[in-house]
Each structure stands twice: as C-alpha cells, then as structure tokens.
Amino acid sequence: MSDVIRLKKLGKNYGSRRGLVDLDLSVTRGEVFGYLGPNGAGKSTTIRLLLDLIRPTSGRALVFGEEPRRHAVPLHRRIGYLAGDFVVNPRQRVDECLNFLADLRGGVPRVRITELAERLDLDLSAQIKTLSKGNRQKVGLVQAFMHRPELLILDEPTSGLDPLVQQTFLDLVREAKAGGQTTFMSSHIMSEVEAVADRVGIIRAGRLVACDTVAHLRASTLHEVEVTFTDAPPEAEIAALAGVTGLAVAGDTARFQLAGSPDGLIRLLAGHRVAALRATTPDLEQLFLAYYGTDDNAMEATRV
C-alpha cells in the first residue's frame, strides 16, 4: 500500500517554543489514522503543515508523494478538510454556503449535499449566524465529505456534536474507508478514535510517543488483574511471574498488574483452585493516559 501522508523529521518552531520535534509518520491509502493528544500537543500544527497553511522549520511533509508547499492547489482538490475552528460567512444560509463551497470545488451533486444534511439533521434553510456550535460543526462535516475526497483531514471533528450525531459521523468515516478513502483524524475524544481507527498516534509536547494499532498498544501496557482463590493465594509464585508488579494479597484475593503475555499466569492458575478471575483490559483513554500521564515537565521539554 502506498503512503498518502509521509512525514520525515518534521519540525516546527514558534519562536523559542517547539511545536513539533522530528516527527516521523506515515499513513497508508485507505487507512483511518487517529491522532491523539490534548490541546497544545501539536495536532493542529501537524495538520496545518500538511495543508501548507504554515511552513515547517525543518524536515519534510509529503501528501500523495508531493510537497504541499509546491503543489498546494492540486493537493487541496484531493482533500476534504475540517478545521478545528471552522468558520464561514454567518450571513449566508446553510444551503447557500454549501453550494458556494461545492462550486469552488468544481461542482458537487446537490443530492449529495441534501443526503449528508439529512443524515446529520442539518437544516439547510437556516442562517448560519443562528446555528449552535454543534450545527455549525455539521456544516463543516458536510463540506468536508461532500465531494468524496481521496483524503479526509479532520481536526477535532465531533466538537459540539451530540452523541447521536457523533455516531452518524463515525458511520461516515467507515463508509469513506470502505470506498477507499483515507482519513487522518485529530481528536482528544478517545472513544470515537477507538471505534474507527486502524492505527493510533499519540503526540506529547510535539513528539510522537506511540504509533501502533490499539490492540498492540494494549498488549504493551499494564492490565489490572484480580484473582480470588478457594485457598490461600500462592503469593510467592505470583510475585515470581514475569511482568507482575504491585502485588497485594488480602485474604483469599490477590490483586496485581500484569504486563505482556498472560500465558505464565494462566499456567500458574491451572495448578490452583480459582473462585473468580477478573482482568481489566485498558481502553484507549487509559492507554493515552499511560503515555501522557500528568507530567507537566513535558511542555518544558519543548522549550529551547
């Protein structure tokens, strides 16, 4: 599969502050890539570099094998973009705005616009200045998806949307993937990324700290395990297992964290009588926190 996005040692400085640091990343054709991080981590900076809205301090960004700086206009024709701060003319009606944007793209069937608006429960006759934040976001989603672009670049796409519309958005991403489109989706909402992403990148203070499938990221993190035995727990045997930390025994119950394969634990438990077993698999939010944590020194690391 060919790379739709390829970043090579990409860096961006804002004066003495580093927005991105030596970012290496690739996104393949047809992939849904979730880009996670809190505000200020570098997500929007990455997207603006991809679109040539700002220029890199170092390194290269390639989209469809071309540099955005030299080929911005033809590349933009192949991209559907939703900005994190989507703004359009507030004096227009929704249909006027979308028809205008469609004409700028060389024309989009009006039935396509109507279909998307109906699915997102967007009133095409409303004036944009009367819309809530969530409904303005729906306008942004329609304009990003309406021309069926080869690449969707979405910056915090569900901001302000209610849960039902969020589900419709996820359906649109799945349909885009089924049609061969590529999606690069920046978000800090873990559940939506986990629902559709093939791979996840976690950015921390301008640096990519993890990039893998959710399943592989889970395999490399700690699992919370609780085992209740019918007899006294084999404390020494559990403590000797590879990957076990934080062992605490209370009565007939042992609680601990397990990293890596559970094979050794399963073999140990097979030799004992177990009354109950609970192992908690971390969700994407827990994985994110494991990489990001609450370390305030991360932002200081980006200062020159």
mmCIF file of C-alpha atoms in Angstrom:
data_model
loop_
_atom_site.group_PDB
_atom_site.id
_atom_site.type_symbol
_atom_site.label_atom_id
_atom_site.label_comp_id
_atom_site.label_asym_id
_atom_site.label_seq_id
_atom_site.Cartn_x
_atom_site.Cartn_y
_atom_site.Cartn_z
ATOM 1 C CA MET A 1 0.000 0.000 0.000
ATOM 2 C CA SER A 2 1.346 3.470 -0.900
ATOM 3 C CA ASP A 3 1.701 6.266 1.626
ATOM 4 C CA VAL A 4 -0.833 9.077 1.367
ATOM 5 C CA ILE A 5 0.931 11.019 4.129
ATOM 6 C CA ARG A 6 4.651 10.787 4.860
ATOM 7 C CA LEU A 7 6.378 12.985 7.424
ATOM 8 C CA LYS A 8 10.150 12.917 7.723
ATOM 9 C CA LYS A 9 11.837 14.563 10.718
ATOM 10 C CA LEU A 10 9.186 17.278 10.542
ATOM 11 C CA GLY A 11 9.741 20.152 12.943
ATOM 12 C CA LYS A 12 8.055 23.470 13.624
ATOM 13 C CA ASN A 13 9.270 26.173 15.998
ATOM 14 C CA TYR A 14 7.237 29.110 17.256
ATOM 15 C CA GLY A 15 9.985 31.416 18.417
ATOM 16 C CA SER A 16 11.615 29.689 21.370
ATOM 17 C CA ARG A 17 8.874 27.075 21.619
ATOM 18 C CA ARG A 18 8.900 23.871 19.593
ATOM 19 C CA GLY A 19 5.509 22.954 18.196
ATOM 20 C CA LEU A 20 6.758 19.734 16.573
ATOM 21 C CA VAL A 21 10.019 17.866 17.106
ATOM 22 C CA ASP A 22 11.452 15.462 14.471
ATOM 23 C CA LEU A 23 8.081 13.919 13.618
ATOM 24 C CA ASP A 24 8.278 10.717 11.552
ATOM 25 C CA LEU A 25 4.903 9.356 10.481
ATOM 26 C CA SER A 26 3.208 7.621 7.562
ATOM 27 C CA VAL A 27 -0.449 6.983 6.736
ATOM 28 C CA THR A 28 -1.289 4.463 4.018
ATOM 29 C CA ARG A 29 -4.029 4.594 1.425
ATOM 30 C CA GLY A 30 -7.428 3.566 2.790
ATOM 31 C CA GLU A 31 -6.331 3.816 6.420
ATOM 32 C CA VAL A 32 -8.149 5.572 9.249
ATOM 33 C CA PHE A 33 -5.450 7.129 11.403
ATOM 34 C CA GLY A 34 -6.321 8.572 14.811
ATOM 35 C CA TYR A 35 -4.052 11.352 16.043
ATOM 36 C CA LEU A 36 -4.373 11.819 19.791
ATOM 37 C CA GLY A 37 -3.192 14.476 22.164
ATOM 38 C CA PRO A 38 -4.518 17.275 24.367
ATOM 39 C CA ASN A 39 -4.732 20.892 23.302
ATOM 40 C CA GLY A 40 -1.288 22.281 22.570
ATOM 41 C CA ALA A 41 0.334 18.901 21.892
ATOM 42 C CA GLY A 42 0.963 19.609 18.188
ATOM 43 C CA LYS A 43 -2.062 18.055 16.468
ATOM 44 C CA SER A 44 -3.277 21.196 14.693
ATOM 45 C CA THR A 45 0.292 22.210 13.867
ATOM 46 C CA THR A 46 0.770 18.900 12.060
ATOM 47 C CA ILE A 47 -2.442 19.378 10.084
ATOM 48 C CA ARG A 48 -1.602 22.962 9.098
ATOM 49 C CA LEU A 49 1.775 21.801 7.827
ATOM 50 C CA LEU A 50 0.097 19.089 5.747
ATOM 51 C CA LEU A 51 -2.124 21.723 4.131
ATOM 52 C CA ASP A 52 0.637 24.329 3.656
ATOM 53 C CA LEU A 53 -1.190 26.752 5.929
ATOM 54 C CA ILE A 54 2.117 27.140 7.767
ATOM 55 C CA ARG A 55 5.656 26.173 6.757
ATOM 56 C CA PRO A 56 7.972 23.734 8.563
ATOM 57 C CA THR A 57 11.118 24.811 10.346
ATOM 58 C CA SER A 58 12.806 21.516 9.462
ATOM 59 C CA GLY A 59 12.101 18.193 7.795
ATOM 60 C CA ARG A 60 9.581 17.363 5.064
ATOM 61 C CA ALA A 61 5.889 16.679 4.706
ATOM 62 C CA LEU A 62 4.643 14.721 1.688
ATOM 63 C CA VAL A 63 0.986 14.287 0.707
ATOM 64 C CA PHE A 64 0.341 11.852 -2.144
ATOM 65 C CA GLY A 65 4.108 11.946 -2.638
ATOM 66 C CA GLU A 66 4.153 15.717 -3.238
ATOM 67 C CA GLU A 67 5.307 18.619 -1.097
ATOM 68 C CA PRO A 68 2.336 20.774 -0.016
ATOM 69 C CA ARG A 69 4.420 23.919 -0.399
ATOM 70 C CA ARG A 70 4.952 23.301 -4.134
ATOM 71 C CA HIS A 71 1.684 21.593 -5.018
ATOM 72 C CA ALA A 72 -0.892 23.063 -2.632
ATOM 73 C CA VAL A 73 -3.619 23.786 -5.185
ATOM 74 C CA PRO A 74 -3.802 20.336 -6.868
ATOM 75 C CA LEU A 75 -3.411 18.621 -3.488
ATOM 76 C CA HIS A 76 -6.259 20.612 -1.964
ATOM 77 C CA ARG A 77 -8.566 19.348 -4.711
ATOM 78 C CA ARG A 78 -7.995 15.817 -3.418
ATOM 79 C CA ILE A 79 -8.520 16.671 0.256
ATOM 80 C CA GLY A 80 -11.562 17.236 2.444
ATOM 81 C CA TYR A 81 -10.597 19.421 5.394
ATOM 82 C CA LEU A 82 -12.434 20.310 8.571
ATOM 83 C CA ALA A 83 -10.606 22.883 10.668
ATOM 84 C CA GLY A 84 -10.730 22.805 14.432
ATOM 85 C CA ASP A 85 -12.030 26.390 14.305
ATOM 86 C CA PHE A 86 -14.371 26.052 11.303
ATOM 87 C CA VAL A 87 -15.701 29.486 10.296
ATOM 88 C CA VAL A 88 -17.849 30.557 7.330
ATOM 89 C CA ASN A 89 -19.898 33.608 6.358
ATOM 90 C CA PRO A 90 -22.541 33.965 9.093
ATOM 91 C CA ARG A 91 -24.886 35.947 6.819
ATOM 92 C CA GLN A 92 -25.387 33.056 4.402
ATOM 93 C CA ARG A 93 -27.981 30.337 4.634
ATOM 94 C CA VAL A 94 -26.564 26.838 5.091
ATOM 95 C CA ASP A 95 -27.532 25.764 1.552
ATOM 96 C CA GLU A 96 -26.025 28.928 0.058
ATOM 97 C CA CYS A 97 -22.764 28.323 1.901
ATOM 98 C CA LEU A 98 -22.508 24.663 0.913
ATOM 99 C CA ASN A 99 -23.482 25.325 -2.711
ATOM 100 C CA PHE A 100 -20.839 28.067 -2.890
ATOM 101 C CA LEU A 101 -18.159 25.749 -1.482
ATOM 102 C CA ALA A 102 -19.301 22.972 -3.819
ATOM 103 C CA ASP A 103 -18.970 25.276 -6.840
ATOM 104 C CA LEU A 104 -15.452 26.227 -5.722
ATOM 105 C CA ARG A 105 -14.613 22.531 -5.917
ATOM 106 C CA GLY A 106 -15.916 22.307 -9.468
ATOM 107 C CA GLY A 107 -19.390 21.160 -8.537
ATOM 108 C CA VAL A 108 -20.945 18.595 -6.198
ATOM 109 C CA PRO A 109 -24.321 16.933 -6.892
ATOM 110 C CA ARG A 110 -26.946 18.736 -4.815
ATOM 111 C CA VAL A 111 -28.449 15.380 -3.900
ATOM 112 C CA ARG A 112 -25.171 14.520 -2.143
ATOM 113 C CA ILE A 113 -25.374 17.689 -0.036
ATOM 114 C CA THR A 114 -29.018 17.021 0.798
ATOM 115 C CA GLU A 115 -28.274 13.422 1.768
ATOM 116 C CA LEU A 116 -25.477 14.405 4.153
ATOM 117 C CA ALA A 117 -27.560 17.203 5.672
ATOM 118 C CA GLU A 118 -30.443 14.811 6.324
ATOM 119 C CA ARG A 119 -28.187 12.233 7.937
ATOM 120 C CA LEU A 120 -26.650 14.866 10.209
ATOM 121 C CA ASP A 121 -30.026 16.505 10.920
ATOM 122 C CA LEU A 122 -28.844 19.833 9.498
ATOM 123 C CA ASP A 123 -31.407 22.448 8.421
ATOM 124 C CA LEU A 124 -30.241 23.704 5.016
ATOM 125 C CA SER A 125 -32.595 26.709 5.146
ATOM 126 C CA ALA A 126 -31.195 28.082 8.419
ATOM 127 C CA GLN A 127 -28.995 31.154 8.507
ATOM 128 C CA ILE A 128 -25.521 30.249 9.720
ATOM 129 C CA LYS A 129 -25.409 33.004 12.351
ATOM 130 C CA THR A 130 -28.422 31.412 14.085
ATOM 131 C CA LEU A 131 -26.796 27.986 14.385
ATOM 132 C CA SER A 132 -25.425 26.478 17.573
ATOM 133 C CA LYS A 133 -21.788 25.355 17.691
ATOM 134 C CA GLY A 134 -22.864 21.768 17.054
ATOM 135 C CA ASN A 135 -24.902 22.700 13.993
ATOM 136 C CA ARG A 136 -22.062 24.837 12.609
ATOM 137 C CA GLN A 137 -19.867 21.775 13.024
ATOM 138 C CA LYS A 138 -22.351 19.804 10.916
ATOM 139 C CA VAL A 139 -21.877 22.359 8.116
ATOM 140 C CA GLY A 140 -18.145 21.726 8.367
ATOM 141 C CA LEU A 141 -18.636 17.976 8.155
ATOM 142 C CA VAL A 142 -20.864 18.229 5.078
ATOM 143 C CA GLN A 143 -18.341 20.404 3.221
ATOM 144 C CA ALA A 144 -15.506 18.015 4.113
ATOM 145 C CA PHE A 145 -17.283 14.849 2.976
ATOM 146 C CA MET A 146 -19.490 16.098 0.134
ATOM 147 C CA HIS A 147 -17.019 15.733 -2.742
ATOM 148 C CA ARG A 148 -15.819 12.270 -1.643
ATOM 149 C CA PRO A 149 -12.153 13.311 -1.352
ATOM 150 C CA GLU A 150 -9.292 10.858 -1.513
ATOM 151 C CA LEU A 151 -8.016 12.162 1.829
ATOM 152 C CA LEU A 152 -10.049 13.473 4.753
ATOM 153 C CA ILE A 153 -8.154 15.635 7.247
ATOM 154 C CA LEU A 154 -10.378 16.256 10.251
ATOM 155 C CA ASP A 155 -9.323 18.385 13.222
ATOM 156 C CA GLU A 156 -11.495 17.657 16.301
ATOM 157 C CA PRO A 157 -14.407 16.677 14.012
ATOM 158 C CA THR A 158 -17.078 15.977 16.654
ATOM 159 C CA SER A 159 -16.618 19.132 18.702
ATOM 160 C CA GLY A 160 -20.059 20.245 19.884
ATOM 161 C CA LEU A 161 -21.946 17.303 18.379
ATOM 162 C CA ASP A 162 -24.487 15.349 20.395
ATOM 163 C CA PRO A 163 -23.908 11.569 20.831
ATOM 164 C CA LEU A 164 -26.368 10.534 18.099
ATOM 165 C CA VAL A 165 -24.704 12.760 15.514
ATOM 166 C CA GLN A 166 -21.294 11.528 16.662
ATOM 167 C CA GLN A 167 -22.413 8.014 15.725
ATOM 168 C CA THR A 168 -23.515 9.254 12.298
ATOM 169 C CA PHE A 169 -20.089 10.831 11.845
ATOM 170 C CA LEU A 170 -18.403 7.526 12.684
ATOM 171 C CA ASP A 171 -20.623 5.812 10.095
ATOM 172 C CA LEU A 172 -19.462 8.354 7.506
ATOM 173 C CA VAL A 173 -15.821 7.575 8.322
ATOM 174 C CA ARG A 174 -16.461 3.832 7.994
ATOM 175 C CA GLU A 175 -18.184 4.374 4.640
ATOM 176 C CA ALA A 176 -15.287 6.523 3.450
ATOM 177 C CA LYS A 177 -12.863 3.752 4.366
ATOM 178 C CA ALA A 178 -14.998 1.175 2.546
ATOM 179 C CA GLY A 179 -14.805 3.428 -0.516
ATOM 180 C CA GLY A 180 -11.002 3.529 -0.398
ATOM 181 C CA GLN A 181 -10.678 6.995 1.123
ATOM 182 C CA THR A 182 -8.010 7.788 3.703
ATOM 183 C CA THR A 183 -8.804 9.590 6.963
ATOM 184 C CA PHE A 184 -6.401 11.480 9.212
ATOM 185 C CA MET A 185 -8.403 12.378 12.310
ATOM 186 C CA SER A 186 -7.133 14.518 15.155
ATOM 187 C CA SER A 187 -9.013 14.185 18.415
ATOM 188 C CA HIS A 188 -8.847 14.079 22.186
ATOM 189 C CA ILE A 189 -12.054 12.007 22.391
ATOM 190 C CA MET A 190 -10.726 8.511 22.860
ATOM 191 C CA SER A 191 -13.908 6.528 22.234
ATOM 192 C CA GLU A 192 -14.504 7.887 18.725
ATOM 193 C CA VAL A 193 -10.934 7.165 17.656
ATOM 194 C CA GLU A 194 -11.041 3.666 19.110
ATOM 195 C CA ALA A 195 -14.295 2.965 17.232
ATOM 196 C CA VAL A 196 -12.889 3.557 13.733
ATOM 197 C CA ALA A 197 -9.100 3.903 13.720
ATOM 198 C CA ASP A 198 -6.826 1.283 12.167
ATOM 199 C CA ARG A 199 -3.855 2.833 13.930
ATOM 200 C CA VAL A 200 -3.338 5.478 16.575
ATOM 201 C CA GLY A 201 -0.578 8.003 17.039
ATOM 202 C CA ILE A 202 -0.126 9.680 20.428
ATOM 203 C CA ILE A 203 1.630 13.023 20.398
ATOM 204 C CA ARG A 204 3.086 14.556 23.531
ATOM 205 C CA ALA A 205 4.543 18.062 23.593
ATOM 206 C CA GLY A 206 5.305 17.938 19.887
ATOM 207 C CA ARG A 207 6.836 14.461 19.925
ATOM 208 C CA LEU A 208 5.257 11.232 18.709
ATOM 209 C CA VAL A 209 5.467 8.911 21.737
ATOM 210 C CA ALA A 210 3.482 5.958 20.349
ATOM 211 C CA CYS A 211 2.169 4.783 16.999
ATOM 212 C CA ASP A 212 0.512 1.399 16.569
ATOM 213 C CA THR A 213 -2.783 -0.418 16.453
ATOM 214 C CA VAL A 214 -4.956 -0.155 19.554
ATOM 215 C CA ALA A 215 -4.534 -3.900 20.103
ATOM 216 C CA HIS A 216 -0.754 -3.669 20.070
ATOM 217 C CA LEU A 217 -0.747 -0.638 22.330
ATOM 218 C CA ARG A 218 -2.924 -2.538 24.783
ATOM 219 C CA ALA A 219 -0.546 -5.505 24.705
ATOM 220 C CA SER A 220 2.326 -3.289 25.801
ATOM 221 C CA THR A 221 0.513 -1.738 28.766
ATOM 222 C CA LEU A 222 -0.372 -2.965 32.231
ATOM 223 C CA HIS A 223 -3.529 -4.981 32.874
ATOM 224 C CA GLU A 224 -5.219 -4.869 36.249
ATOM 225 C CA VAL A 225 -5.757 -8.454 37.486
ATOM 226 C CA GLU A 226 -7.777 -9.704 40.467
ATOM 227 C CA VAL A 227 -7.823 -13.413 41.356
ATOM 228 C CA THR A 228 -9.846 -14.970 44.186
ATOM 229 C CA PHE A 229 -8.693 -18.431 45.254
ATOM 230 C CA THR A 230 -10.568 -21.082 47.225
ATOM 231 C CA ASP A 231 -7.459 -21.464 49.371
ATOM 232 C CA ALA A 232 -4.638 -19.130 50.330
ATOM 233 C CA PRO A 233 -3.214 -17.327 47.269
ATOM 234 C CA PRO A 234 0.201 -18.586 46.065
ATOM 235 C CA GLU A 235 1.786 -15.197 46.706
ATOM 236 C CA ALA A 236 5.390 -16.198 46.070
ATOM 237 C CA GLU A 237 4.528 -17.915 42.767
ATOM 238 C CA ILE A 238 2.597 -14.897 41.519
ATOM 239 C CA ALA A 239 5.349 -12.487 42.543
ATOM 240 C CA ALA A 240 7.887 -14.579 40.591
ATOM 241 C CA LEU A 241 5.952 -14.302 37.324
ATOM 242 C CA ALA A 242 7.455 -12.147 34.590
ATOM 243 C CA GLY A 243 5.514 -8.901 34.146
ATOM 244 C CA VAL A 244 3.840 -8.901 37.578
ATOM 245 C CA THR A 245 4.069 -5.725 39.666
ATOM 246 C CA GLY A 246 2.146 -4.180 42.531
ATOM 247 C CA LEU A 247 1.097 -7.477 44.094
ATOM 248 C CA ALA A 248 -1.242 -7.106 47.075
ATOM 249 C CA VAL A 249 -2.910 -10.016 48.867
ATOM 250 C CA ALA A 250 -5.963 -9.605 51.082
ATOM 251 C CA GLY A 251 -7.475 -12.806 52.430
ATOM 252 C CA ASP A 252 -8.103 -15.162 49.523
ATOM 253 C CA THR A 253 -7.748 -12.449 46.851
ATOM 254 C CA ALA A 254 -4.607 -11.338 45.008
ATOM 255 C CA ARG A 255 -4.500 -8.060 43.071
ATOM 256 C CA PHE A 256 -1.643 -7.017 40.788
ATOM 257 C CA GLN A 257 -0.672 -5.511 37.438
ATOM 258 C CA LEU A 258 0.466 -7.693 34.552
ATOM 259 C CA ALA A 259 2.456 -6.542 31.534
ATOM 260 C CA GLY A 260 2.886 -8.649 28.425
ATOM 261 C CA SER A 261 1.552 -12.122 27.721
ATOM 262 C CA PRO A 262 -0.799 -13.749 30.269
ATOM 263 C CA ASP A 263 0.480 -17.228 29.355
ATOM 264 C CA GLY A 264 2.576 -17.664 32.523
ATOM 265 C CA LEU A 265 -0.283 -16.540 34.735
ATOM 266 C CA ILE A 266 -2.712 -18.953 33.067
ATOM 267 C CA ARG A 267 -0.295 -21.841 33.580
ATOM 268 C CA LEU A 268 0.090 -20.931 37.250
ATOM 269 C CA LEU A 269 -3.657 -20.643 37.824
ATOM 270 C CA ALA A 270 -4.222 -24.045 36.184
ATOM 271 C CA GLY A 271 -2.469 -25.606 39.166
ATOM 272 C CA HIS A 272 -4.741 -23.964 41.739
ATOM 273 C CA ARG A 273 -8.442 -23.768 42.512
ATOM 274 C CA VAL A 274 -9.736 -20.367 41.404
ATOM 275 C CA ALA A 275 -13.078 -18.998 42.596
ATOM 276 C CA ALA A 276 -13.078 -15.827 40.494
ATOM 277 C CA LEU A 277 -10.861 -14.065 37.983
ATOM 278 C CA ARG A 278 -11.066 -10.512 36.670
ATOM 279 C CA ALA A 279 -8.644 -8.914 34.246
ATOM 280 C CA THR A 280 -9.291 -5.373 33.069
ATOM 281 C CA THR A 281 -8.256 -4.554 29.510
ATOM 282 C CA PRO A 282 -7.317 -0.881 29.213
ATOM 283 C CA ASP A 283 -9.416 1.201 26.841
ATOM 284 C CA LEU A 284 -7.867 3.824 24.596
ATOM 285 C CA GLU A 285 -8.278 6.552 27.190
ATOM 286 C CA GLN A 286 -6.289 4.533 29.719
ATOM 287 C CA LEU A 287 -3.624 3.865 27.092
ATOM 288 C CA PHE A 288 -3.461 7.558 26.323
ATOM 289 C CA LEU A 289 -3.073 8.464 29.989
ATOM 290 C CA ALA A 290 -0.365 5.830 30.366
ATOM 291 C CA TYR A 291 1.669 7.616 27.682
ATOM 292 C CA TYR A 292 0.701 11.152 28.609
ATOM 293 C CA GLY A 293 0.122 10.996 32.337
ATOM 294 C CA THR A 294 0.143 14.200 34.334
ATOM 295 C CA ASP A 295 3.757 15.144 33.759
ATOM 296 C CA ASP A 296 3.861 18.931 33.493
ATOM 297 C CA ASN A 297 7.538 18.768 32.540
ATOM 298 C CA ALA A 298 6.539 17.621 29.052
ATOM 299 C CA MET A 299 5.775 21.142 27.875
ATOM 300 C CA GLU A 300 9.005 22.462 29.349
ATOM 301 C CA ALA A 301 10.899 19.894 27.258
ATOM 302 C CA THR A 302 9.729 21.690 24.113
ATOM 303 C CA ARG A 303 11.317 24.992 25.058
ATOM 304 C CA VAL A 304 14.731 25.843 23.637
#
